[in-house]
């Protein structure tokens, strides 16, 4: 007895009876005001960063290609010329890799011109055309691929030497606004500087495979256009199944949990039987590990008897432990089942809570979209910078050329003694105040993303906790339940506890950012690490993962206590942790039973929708009417995977509400046990099923039979 009392005092004293307590406190004050002010100032700064990015950024640099003069294709004077043509695409393909090209906005050291359509037929300038003019070779043949301003009467040879017109054309298709050669085009003409067709085909194929997803995109779009209605039907089925599963838990929670437990025991029993049969067969054959010896081929160990004997022992120990736990924890399992049934009743009384995840989803979408726009605008801030470039500075006439110095592409010199001298795009200027602070602004945006996302999730948890707590602490249900519990909890949380939610969200955000930084460092140094460094990095990552999980668990229960009692984050987190530690066995049992049940529910919803989608979209459901025929698709797996993913998101949203309901009712149940004793002055608020399981009851007034 003394040991139990000392253990309880180590985790705080039990909650005392408060005659004025009737559920979530209405007369409360603002909590964590300093953190609230800091959060609001941070949001104000986040808005300022967005305005700065909007003023200085230009996402058109990513969405639209630029020609050699810096003008956008498909806009302004080039409105009718949406595609960019490279005079010598092989200067991109053979000189560097696709990653480098992408990082520089698909710019290459070759003249580029905006065109209305990509070349459809191969063409190479012949020696007999050197004496002709540009107009006779290009304009008269409707080859409008020269740089703007090249006169009709300019000698063709001069235009080729100054790279004002292309010396060859290849059949091309537009990809990301660029004219890229068709990868299946094999008849390549003899080109200067290109040694073999193999290198050309290899370069074209690699570039197109990385960038040209136009045909696949069109097919995917066509499939979605033909199957979107049936995808919505599948998502509707997922929504109905999720809601039906939660509402029926009040009737089937006990049998479902029993079936799941028996199923786990059955799987372990079959594993024991299978291991015994394999061990017996290998023992009779005399296959032993002494004959095999040590080998790196792990599959070879499945042919020795010791492997199956070890697996048999492990499974037998797990089976025995599970049976012992079921015997000694059967009472707590019954309590967990009763709480699940009570949670189902609470959700049925407040159906609006089932659709609150839509609010959370919209807020999360806004946060992500705002950050994405800021990141895009910041990445495209600054004016484009052009420098002089020559293919070979050792050629005669190029020794004194100031290569890599700034130049104006619109005033590119027409006459130069250096062959191939041109003004090419290098990057974006980083001399302005915004450009110099670009890295800091991006870090600010990343912190804003994590902090706002975690705050939105915390808001949803606290609001749902307040609504479900008002259900538990209503003595006469449903009469004493507030009229609009969800709306009241939402307003109460925003008005009084924005700072507390921001405090918890900031702690979690810092841990998550630390994990991201660690993953980035691990990715960068992966090739240069020794085994000891990899082991240390793995330990750090594991520790941060465990810390993040613990903070999420602590925050979740702290928000429940905030919703009920209206205290600050630190006090609420401490009280929730102490309350759970005083009932640690009940916590573990309820957590595992709930996880098992919700996992079964997700598998039921996602598996059911997946099977129905597979049979429908593959046309394996006979007897459907004309209006229910499966659409003809290019990729039948696309709507199936979309339906499965959507079903998982819907099931996760519904079951997250149910999980929050279970956690809230559980904390209220523990507080109820500590505060009250069933007397007339201190009656229990728990359901009759829980009272019956615990062997407790509420006293009735003299001469009356009080019903709860």
XYZ file of C-alpha atoms in Angstrom:
708
model
C 0.000 0.000 0.000
C 2.821 2.369 0.947
C 4.609 1.696 -2.335
C 1.483 2.399 -4.367
C 0.868 5.637 -2.464
C 4.470 6.767 -2.958
C 4.218 5.979 -6.670
C 1.015 8.026 -6.992
C 2.543 10.978 -5.130
C 5.576 10.822 -7.431
C 3.260 11.595 -10.334
C 1.237 14.250 -8.517
C -1.760 14.103 -6.269
C -5.141 12.940 -7.612
C -7.555 15.652 -8.693
C -9.718 16.995 -5.910
C -13.459 17.455 -5.977
C -14.595 20.879 -7.210
C -18.316 21.540 -6.666
C -18.313 24.300 -9.315
C -16.878 22.089 -12.078
C -19.446 21.155 -14.736
C -17.326 20.384 -17.757
C -15.266 22.780 -19.922
C -14.842 25.986 -17.941
C -16.608 28.968 -19.502
C -15.117 31.756 -17.385
C -11.489 31.557 -18.448
C -8.729 33.993 -19.368
C -6.159 34.182 -22.158
C -3.226 31.802 -21.775
C 0.399 32.111 -22.918
C -0.107 35.739 -23.924
C 3.590 36.313 -24.705
C 3.664 33.391 -27.124
C 0.399 34.613 -28.650
C 1.932 38.045 -29.300
C 5.079 36.458 -30.767
C 2.982 34.220 -33.002
C 0.907 37.139 -34.284
C 4.072 39.181 -34.924
C 5.552 36.189 -36.756
C 2.419 35.896 -38.909
C 2.643 39.622 -39.635
C 6.270 39.151 -40.696
C 5.214 36.137 -42.767
C 2.751 38.373 -44.607
C 5.468 41.001 -45.148
C 7.769 38.320 -46.595
C 4.956 37.341 -48.943
C 4.509 40.955 -50.067
C 8.247 41.368 -50.633
C 8.356 38.146 -52.623
C 5.361 39.285 -54.677
C 6.961 42.653 -55.442
C 10.433 41.380 -56.378
C 9.644 37.903 -57.663
C 8.564 36.903 -61.137
C 7.304 33.307 -61.477
C 6.994 33.830 -65.214
C 10.704 33.053 -65.316
C 9.767 29.482 -64.426
C 6.483 29.193 -66.285
C 7.640 30.739 -69.592
C 10.940 30.215 -71.452
C 13.176 33.157 -72.444
C 14.902 33.694 -75.741
C 18.452 34.988 -76.175
C 17.329 38.591 -75.727
C 15.652 37.839 -72.408
C 12.099 38.211 -73.763
C 9.437 35.698 -72.719
C 8.009 33.316 -75.299
C 4.209 33.318 -75.412
C 3.876 36.798 -73.908
C 3.926 40.390 -75.136
C 5.519 40.754 -78.545
C 6.002 36.974 -78.658
C 2.414 36.155 -77.783
C 2.002 34.128 -80.981
C 5.369 32.392 -80.469
C 4.987 30.192 -77.375
C 7.880 27.772 -78.042
C 11.623 28.152 -77.640
C 13.975 26.747 -80.280
C 17.644 26.004 -79.548
C 19.941 26.538 -82.519
C 22.219 23.711 -81.353
C 20.402 21.561 -78.794
C 23.456 19.294 -78.569
C 25.377 22.012 -76.753
C 22.948 21.297 -73.897
C 22.811 17.530 -74.235
C 26.477 16.698 -74.754
C 28.153 19.397 -72.681
C 26.392 18.880 -69.355
C 23.723 16.830 -67.596
C 20.004 17.370 -67.289
C 20.198 18.356 -63.596
C 22.552 21.235 -64.377
C 20.351 22.349 -67.247
C 17.232 22.330 -65.052
C 18.931 24.321 -62.290
C 19.711 27.095 -64.817
C 16.191 27.296 -66.181
C 16.918 25.049 -69.173
C 19.319 27.675 -70.551
C 22.118 26.506 -72.855
C 25.190 28.174 -74.429
C 23.523 28.486 -77.826
C 21.242 31.106 -79.428
C 17.559 30.652 -78.670
C 14.575 32.105 -80.483
C 10.820 32.108 -79.899
C 8.873 30.305 -82.637
C 5.220 29.741 -83.388
C 5.721 26.042 -84.061
C 8.517 23.535 -83.742
C 10.298 22.159 -86.839
C 8.571 19.121 -88.302
C 11.070 18.054 -90.986
C 14.864 17.622 -90.913
C 16.983 20.193 -92.697
C 20.714 20.953 -92.965
C 22.306 23.837 -94.819
C 24.224 22.701 -97.887
C 27.397 24.163 -99.328
C 25.553 25.246 -102.475
C 23.399 27.582 -100.333
C 26.337 29.492 -98.845
C 26.188 32.027 -101.674
C 22.485 32.762 -101.100
C 20.865 35.222 -98.714
C 18.997 34.578 -95.491
C 15.697 35.489 -97.116
C 16.166 32.981 -99.948
C 17.103 30.090 -97.654
C 14.918 30.754 -94.598
C 12.134 33.288 -95.161
C 11.163 32.165 -98.655
C 10.916 28.554 -97.475
C 8.828 29.549 -94.424
C 11.682 28.735 -92.038
C 11.157 31.531 -89.512
C 13.832 30.385 -87.097
C 16.401 33.204 -87.254
C 16.952 35.755 -84.496
C 14.678 38.822 -84.716
C 15.993 41.649 -86.907
C 18.082 39.572 -89.320
C 17.612 41.297 -92.719
C 16.462 39.488 -95.858
C 19.553 40.408 -97.860
C 22.184 39.312 -95.308
C 24.514 36.666 -96.785
C 23.711 33.242 -95.390
C 27.347 32.442 -94.625
C 27.670 35.590 -92.521
C 24.496 34.763 -90.541
C 25.793 31.271 -89.810
C 29.209 32.529 -88.712
C 27.594 35.006 -86.315
C 25.032 32.373 -85.239
C 22.069 34.524 -86.209
C 20.358 31.596 -87.930
C 20.495 27.834 -87.277
C 22.656 25.629 -89.485
C 20.332 22.633 -89.108
C 16.826 21.718 -87.951
C 15.533 18.481 -86.447
C 11.940 17.235 -86.133
C 10.902 18.415 -82.657
C 7.984 18.324 -80.270
C 7.223 20.924 -77.567
C 8.009 19.944 -73.973
C 7.810 22.470 -71.133
C 7.625 25.183 -73.815
C 10.875 24.032 -75.483
C 11.316 22.409 -78.877
C 13.095 19.135 -78.150
C 14.093 16.606 -80.832
C 11.984 13.483 -81.081
C 13.834 10.668 -79.375
C 12.737 8.130 -82.010
C 14.226 10.179 -84.833
C 17.292 8.211 -85.973
C 18.216 9.781 -89.344
C 20.522 12.487 -88.055
C 22.431 14.568 -90.627
C 26.170 15.152 -90.443
C 26.634 17.992 -87.992
C 29.745 19.940 -87.087
C 31.243 18.946 -83.728
C 29.151 15.767 -83.443
C 31.130 12.552 -83.815
C 28.462 9.877 -83.994
C 24.751 9.352 -84.181
C 24.891 7.186 -81.064
C 25.813 10.122 -78.838
C 23.042 12.201 -80.388
C 20.386 9.539 -79.911
C 21.560 8.893 -76.362
C 21.505 12.577 -75.467
C 18.103 13.196 -77.045
C 16.603 10.133 -75.384
C 17.913 11.127 -71.955
C 16.660 14.688 -72.263
C 13.234 13.733 -73.567
C 12.783 10.968 -70.994
C 13.401 13.516 -68.257
C 11.310 16.383 -69.603
C 8.855 15.346 -72.277
C 5.886 13.969 -70.355
C 3.385 15.683 -72.617
C 1.813 12.561 -74.106
C 1.548 10.827 -70.745
C 0.078 13.968 -69.203
C -2.569 14.163 -71.919
C -3.508 10.512 -71.416
C -3.712 10.977 -67.654
C -5.901 14.037 -68.160
C -8.160 12.084 -70.521
C -8.494 9.261 -67.984
C -9.440 11.678 -65.224
C -11.902 13.431 -67.539
C -13.643 10.116 -68.257
C -13.538 8.635 -64.762
C -13.865 11.602 -62.390
C -17.543 10.872 -61.752
C -16.864 7.271 -60.727
C -13.917 8.377 -58.580
C -16.300 10.683 -56.702
C -18.694 7.749 -56.304
C -15.855 5.664 -54.830
C -14.966 8.478 -52.419
C -18.628 8.721 -51.443
C -18.612 4.995 -50.682
C -15.491 5.496 -48.540
C -17.195 8.315 -46.639
C -20.307 6.222 -46.034
C -18.295 3.187 -44.921
C -16.198 5.283 -42.519
C -19.201 6.919 -40.932
C -21.123 3.636 -40.738
C -18.181 1.871 -39.098
C -17.854 4.547 -36.402
C -21.586 4.726 -35.683
C -21.898 0.933 -35.437
C -19.055 0.652 -32.940
C -21.542 1.175 -30.093
C -23.058 -2.191 -31.076
C -20.121 -4.171 -32.448
C -17.053 -2.783 -30.660
C -16.893 -5.759 -28.290
C -17.334 -8.487 -30.919
C -14.939 -6.752 -33.359
C -12.206 -6.416 -30.733
C -12.757 -10.057 -29.723
C -12.489 -11.210 -33.350
C -9.314 -9.180 -33.860
C -7.698 -10.585 -30.705
C -8.661 -14.141 -31.664
C -7.328 -13.466 -35.160
C -3.950 -12.362 -33.785
C -3.823 -15.444 -31.557
C -4.769 -17.606 -34.521
C -2.036 -16.128 -36.730
C 0.552 -16.747 -34.009
C -0.761 -20.287 -33.492
C -0.495 -21.018 -37.212
C 3.029 -19.599 -37.209
C 3.964 -21.946 -34.366
C 2.467 -24.919 -36.255
C 4.256 -24.007 -39.498
C 7.611 -23.535 -37.737
C 7.187 -26.895 -35.989
C 6.462 -28.720 -39.249
C 9.474 -27.123 -40.970
C 11.701 -27.868 -37.987
C 10.527 -31.462 -37.834
C 11.163 -32.021 -41.557
C 14.650 -30.466 -41.490
C 15.526 -32.331 -38.298
C 14.661 -35.640 -39.935
C 16.814 -34.671 -42.921
C 19.692 -33.749 -40.630
C 20.064 -30.200 -42.000
C 22.014 -28.292 -39.361
C 23.678 -24.905 -39.168
C 27.010 -26.613 -38.488
C 26.894 -27.968 -42.028
C 26.014 -24.573 -43.522
C 28.502 -22.455 -41.621
C 28.557 -18.659 -41.873
C 27.254 -17.091 -45.077
C 26.015 -13.674 -46.230
C 23.182 -15.344 -48.153
C 20.425 -14.937 -45.575
C 17.956 -17.057 -47.558
C 20.226 -20.069 -47.001
C 19.408 -20.043 -43.287
C 15.804 -21.027 -44.073
C 17.083 -24.514 -44.939
C 18.497 -25.314 -41.476
C 16.537 -26.569 -38.474
C 17.950 -24.058 -35.947
C 16.327 -21.120 -37.788
C 12.844 -22.619 -37.517
C 13.453 -23.684 -33.922
C 14.360 -20.092 -32.982
C 11.278 -18.762 -34.796
C 9.156 -21.397 -33.016
C 10.450 -20.292 -29.609
C 9.895 -16.588 -30.349
C 6.320 -17.138 -31.558
C 5.541 -19.400 -28.609
C 6.803 -16.766 -26.171
C 4.710 -14.075 -27.891
C 1.641 -16.327 -27.807
C 2.150 -17.021 -24.113
C 2.679 -13.367 -23.238
C -0.420 -12.341 -25.159
C -2.527 -14.980 -23.391
C -1.228 -13.846 -19.991
C -1.972 -10.226 -20.824
C -5.498 -11.120 -21.893
C -6.065 -13.008 -18.639
C -4.707 -10.359 -16.273
C -5.852 -7.281 -18.237
C -9.305 -8.487 -19.220
C -10.951 -5.879 -16.958
C -9.028 -3.023 -18.557
C -9.827 -4.370 -22.019
C -13.519 -4.266 -21.109
C -13.068 -0.642 -19.988
C -11.375 0.187 -23.291
C -14.241 -1.391 -25.250
C -16.795 0.548 -23.176
C -14.941 3.806 -23.888
C -14.966 3.013 -27.605
C -18.712 2.478 -27.452
C -19.120 5.727 -25.528
C -17.052 7.540 -28.165
C -19.344 6.206 -30.865
C -22.346 7.620 -28.965
C -20.606 10.979 -28.603
C -19.925 11.190 -32.333
C -23.549 10.262 -33.064
C -24.740 13.082 -30.787
C -22.431 15.618 -32.489
C -22.308 14.643 -36.155
C -20.845 18.018 -37.101
C -17.538 16.908 -35.589
C -17.179 14.287 -38.335
C -16.867 17.017 -40.940
C -14.503 19.287 -39.016
C -11.495 17.666 -40.762
C -12.684 19.509 -43.888
C -11.989 22.801 -42.096
C -8.558 21.546 -41.067
C -7.862 20.358 -44.620
C -8.775 23.755 -46.116
C -6.588 25.608 -43.596
C -3.676 23.245 -44.255
C -4.124 23.725 -47.995
C -4.020 27.510 -47.556
C -0.824 27.287 -45.487
C 0.917 25.036 -48.013
C -0.223 27.097 -51.018
C 0.924 30.355 -49.377
C 4.348 28.929 -48.602
C 4.687 27.458 -52.105
C 3.894 30.821 -53.698
C 6.383 32.618 -51.419
C 9.093 30.069 -52.227
C 8.410 30.381 -55.963
C 8.421 34.185 -55.969
C 11.563 34.372 -53.826
C 13.361 31.869 -56.050
C 12.602 34.027 -59.108
C 13.482 37.387 -57.561
C 16.161 39.479 -59.234
C 16.848 40.493 -62.808
C 18.383 37.994 -65.240
C 22.129 38.422 -65.777
C 23.817 37.824 -69.150
C 27.543 37.335 -69.817
C 29.753 36.958 -72.877
C 30.551 33.364 -73.796
C 32.668 31.749 -76.498
C 32.931 28.018 -77.307
C 36.728 28.157 -77.551
C 38.648 31.139 -76.144
C 41.945 29.801 -77.539
C 40.910 30.456 -81.164
C 42.457 33.399 -83.039
C 40.598 36.597 -82.266
C 39.251 35.383 -78.886
C 42.334 36.064 -76.738
C 41.308 39.587 -75.793
C 37.572 38.974 -75.537
C 36.319 39.723 -71.956
C 34.590 36.395 -71.435
C 32.170 36.120 -68.443
C 31.643 39.864 -68.298
C 28.160 41.372 -68.281
C 26.480 42.123 -71.571
C 23.173 43.246 -73.025
C 21.475 40.522 -75.096
C 19.407 43.083 -76.984
C 22.610 44.861 -78.140
C 24.602 41.760 -79.010
C 27.465 42.694 -81.391
C 26.799 41.599 -84.941
C 30.473 41.686 -85.929
C 33.178 40.002 -83.887
C 36.553 38.497 -84.609
C 35.877 35.707 -82.109
C 33.916 32.796 -83.662
C 30.778 31.881 -81.750
C 30.888 34.824 -79.330
C 27.453 35.395 -77.849
C 25.636 36.891 -74.872
C 24.127 34.045 -72.830
C 22.026 33.791 -69.682
C 24.026 33.116 -66.504
C 21.604 33.511 -63.584
C 19.725 36.069 -61.518
C 21.416 39.053 -59.899
C 22.079 38.678 -56.170
C 23.250 42.206 -55.431
C 19.950 43.662 -54.186
C 18.840 43.717 -50.561
C 16.178 41.063 -51.169
C 18.587 38.881 -53.130
C 21.260 39.077 -50.428
C 18.671 38.061 -47.828
C 17.139 35.375 -50.021
C 18.414 32.447 -47.934
C 17.204 34.016 -44.684
C 13.798 34.730 -46.187
C 13.499 31.130 -47.387
C 14.396 29.877 -43.883
C 11.744 32.215 -42.457
C 9.242 30.738 -44.909
C 10.111 27.157 -43.954
C 9.673 27.972 -40.262
C 6.386 29.645 -41.116
C 5.243 26.557 -42.988
C 5.964 24.173 -40.104
C 4.630 26.512 -37.419
C 1.353 27.299 -39.202
C 0.733 23.666 -40.176
C 1.254 22.448 -36.614
C -0.865 25.302 -35.250
C -3.758 24.367 -37.540
C -3.514 20.723 -36.427
C -3.385 21.839 -32.782
C -6.455 24.019 -33.320
C -8.392 21.032 -34.659
C -7.381 18.823 -31.740
C -8.276 21.439 -29.111
C -11.618 22.267 -30.725
C -12.667 18.609 -30.954
C -11.494 17.993 -27.376
C -13.644 20.856 -26.130
C -16.703 19.525 -27.962
C -16.304 15.928 -26.744
C -15.511 17.020 -23.180
C -18.838 18.888 -23.079
C -20.497 15.569 -23.982
C -18.821 13.602 -21.184
C -19.462 16.169 -18.455
C -23.159 16.457 -19.338
C -24.830 14.539 -16.502
C -28.182 14.079 -18.232
C -27.396 13.216 -21.854
C -28.382 14.582 -24.300
C -30.343 17.252 -22.399
C -27.314 18.886 -20.779
C -25.173 18.906 -23.934
C -24.686 22.490 -25.228
C -26.636 23.452 -28.329
C -23.596 24.113 -30.520
C -20.699 22.397 -28.767
C -18.342 22.452 -31.762
C -18.889 26.124 -32.568
C -18.569 27.118 -28.906
C -15.319 25.154 -28.591
C -13.953 26.759 -31.773
C -14.662 30.318 -30.615
C -13.418 29.584 -27.094
C -10.157 28.122 -28.395
C -9.415 30.983 -30.788
C -10.303 33.642 -28.217
C -8.372 32.347 -25.220
C -5.796 29.763 -26.295
C -4.128 30.882 -29.540
C -0.887 31.418 -27.611
C -0.961 27.984 -25.971
C -1.511 26.288 -29.322
C 1.318 28.354 -30.834
C 3.616 27.363 -27.950
C 3.050 23.639 -28.481
C 3.231 23.994 -32.257
C 6.553 25.891 -32.042
C 8.184 23.175 -29.920
C 7.078 20.495 -32.366
C 8.134 22.606 -35.380
C 11.676 23.072 -34.060
C 12.076 19.317 -33.602
C 10.717 18.637 -37.092
C 13.039 21.229 -38.660
C 15.957 19.634 -36.810
C 14.963 16.283 -38.322
C 14.803 17.818 -41.808
C 18.261 19.379 -41.383
C 19.650 16.069 -40.169
C 18.144 14.236 -43.153
C 19.657 16.836 -45.476
C 23.107 16.459 -43.913
C 22.829 12.677 -44.093
C 21.864 12.879 -47.764
C 24.758 15.193 -48.617
C 27.396 13.207 -46.731
C 26.134 9.715 -47.495
C 28.855 8.907 -49.994
C 31.718 10.126 -47.802
C 30.706 8.552 -44.476
C 32.427 5.699 -42.728
C 30.447 3.029 -40.817
C 30.942 4.794 -37.472
C 29.603 8.096 -38.828
C 26.586 6.319 -40.337
C 25.895 4.649 -36.992
C 26.081 7.967 -35.144
C 23.843 9.656 -37.725
C 21.322 6.822 -37.463
C 21.269 7.183 -33.657
C 20.668 10.932 -33.911
C 17.829 10.392 -36.391
C 16.259 7.729 -34.177
C 16.458 9.989 -31.105
C 14.827 12.888 -32.923
C 12.102 10.590 -34.258
C 11.329 9.359 -30.740
C 11.379 12.933 -29.418
C 8.924 14.043 -32.107
C 6.559 11.167 -31.281
C 6.702 11.984 -27.563
C 6.050 15.701 -28.141
C 3.070 14.885 -30.369
C 1.666 12.613 -27.650
C 2.257 15.233 -24.939
C 0.819 18.073 -27.032
C -2.303 16.088 -27.875
C -3.141 15.455 -24.225
C -2.129 18.988 -23.231
C -4.636 20.405 -25.718
C -7.350 18.227 -24.168
C -6.610 19.654 -20.714
C -6.512 23.176 -22.165
C -9.927 22.652 -23.738
C -11.370 21.459 -20.412
C -9.715 23.647 -17.757
C -8.401 26.635 -19.744
C -4.911 26.659 -18.201
C -1.664 27.467 -19.981
C 0.285 24.961 -22.050
C 2.959 24.000 -19.518
C 0.504 23.434 -16.644
C -1.872 21.507 -18.912
C 0.936 19.334 -20.285
C 2.176 18.593 -16.748
C -1.309 17.732 -15.447
C -2.074 15.513 -18.443
C 1.256 13.685 -18.160
C 0.843 13.107 -14.408
C -2.733 11.891 -14.849
C -1.677 9.414 -17.527
C 1.303 8.188 -15.522
C -0.973 7.484 -12.535
C -2.974 5.212 -14.882
C -0.217 3.957 -17.176
C -1.590 0.419 -17.581
C -5.009 1.712 -18.670
C -3.282 4.086 -21.078
C -1.330 1.300 -22.773
C -4.328 -1.033 -23.034
C -6.665 1.641 -24.402
C -4.045 2.883 -26.857
C -3.353 -0.566 -28.302
C -7.000 -1.604 -28.458
C -7.899 1.674 -30.188
C -4.993 1.365 -32.643
C -6.012 -2.203 -33.485
C -9.626 -1.233 -34.037
C -8.867 1.838 -36.153
C -6.344 -0.132 -38.224
C -9.034 -2.702 -38.914
C -11.440 0.102 -39.862
C -8.960 1.669 -42.282
C -8.219 -1.699 -43.873
C -11.947 -2.345 -44.211
C -12.675 1.012 -45.868
C -9.585 1.233 -48.081
C -9.659 -2.466 -48.994
C -13.375 -2.382 -49.791
C -13.095 0.692 -51.999
C -9.948 -0.694 -53.659
C -11.573 -4.033 -54.519
C -14.755 -2.387 -55.834
C -12.714 0.085 -57.921
C -10.556 -2.707 -59.349
C -13.509 -4.846 -60.421
C -15.407 -1.850 -61.830
C -12.650 -0.097 -63.797
C -11.338 -3.386 -65.204
C -14.848 -4.363 -66.355
C -15.124 -7.462 -64.172
C -18.571 -6.723 -62.778
C -21.059 -8.324 -65.207
C -24.693 -7.366 -65.572
C -24.308 -3.597 -65.178
C -26.655 -1.416 -67.160
C -25.619 0.906 -69.957
C -25.399 3.840 -67.577
C -22.990 1.937 -65.310
C -20.486 0.755 -67.886
C -16.849 1.195 -66.988
C -15.117 3.940 -69.016
C -12.463 3.064 -71.582
C -9.151 4.199 -70.097
C -5.495 4.338 -71.094
C -4.336 3.479 -67.568
C -7.057 1.693 -65.607
C -4.840 1.671 -62.513
C -4.905 5.475 -62.331
C -8.518 5.894 -61.084
C -8.059 2.800 -58.899
C -5.027 4.280 -57.135
C -6.758 7.663 -56.906
C -9.805 6.039 -55.305
C -7.632 4.088 -52.857
C -5.634 7.184 -51.898
C -8.796 9.245 -51.499
C -10.420 6.507 -49.416
C -7.369 6.410 -47.148
C -7.457 10.200 -46.685
C -11.189 10.140 -45.909
C -10.872 7.204 -43.509
C -7.894 8.857 -41.782
C -9.880 12.076 -41.373
C -12.922 10.350 -39.881
C -10.913 8.043 -37.647
C -8.719 10.922 -36.425
C -11.907 12.525 -35.078
C -12.875 9.255 -33.445
C -9.386 8.817 -31.975
C -9.508 12.340 -30.537
C -12.905 11.524 -29.059
C -11.557 8.372 -27.399
C -8.550 10.214 -25.935
C -10.729 13.046 -24.619
C -13.268 10.735 -23.021
C -10.466 8.687 -21.504
C -8.898 11.695 -19.767
C -12.346 12.796 -18.603
C -12.986 9.261 -17.323
C -9.750 9.295 -15.302
C -10.596 12.720 -13.883
C -14.077 11.471 -13.060
C -12.665 8.565 -11.064
C -10.385 10.866 -9.066
C -12.865 13.696 -8.493
C -16.049 11.808 -7.661
C -17.134 8.853 -5.517
C -20.740 8.176 -6.562
C -22.327 9.977 -3.599
C -25.217 12.399 -3.915
C -22.852 15.369 -3.809
C -20.164 13.797 -6.001
C -21.863 11.532 -8.586
C -19.982 9.849 -11.406
C -20.493 11.235 -14.918
C -19.455 8.045 -16.726
C -21.941 5.784 -18.518
C -23.779 2.928 -16.848
C -21.664 0.411 -18.790
C -18.464 1.802 -17.286
C -20.037 1.921 -13.820
C -21.050 -1.712 -14.165
C -17.590 -2.812 -15.312
C -15.934 -0.983 -12.407
C -18.491 -2.267 -9.907
C -19.560 1.259 -8.965
C -22.868 3.059 -8.907
C -24.336 6.447 -8.137
C -26.425 6.839 -5.013
C -30.050 7.703 -5.602
C -31.856 10.368 -3.528
C -33.977 8.969 -0.686
C -37.362 7.753 -1.916
C -36.499 8.138 -5.597
C -34.768 6.048 -8.200
C -32.307 8.362 -9.825
C -31.531 7.631 -13.428
C -28.535 8.926 -15.203
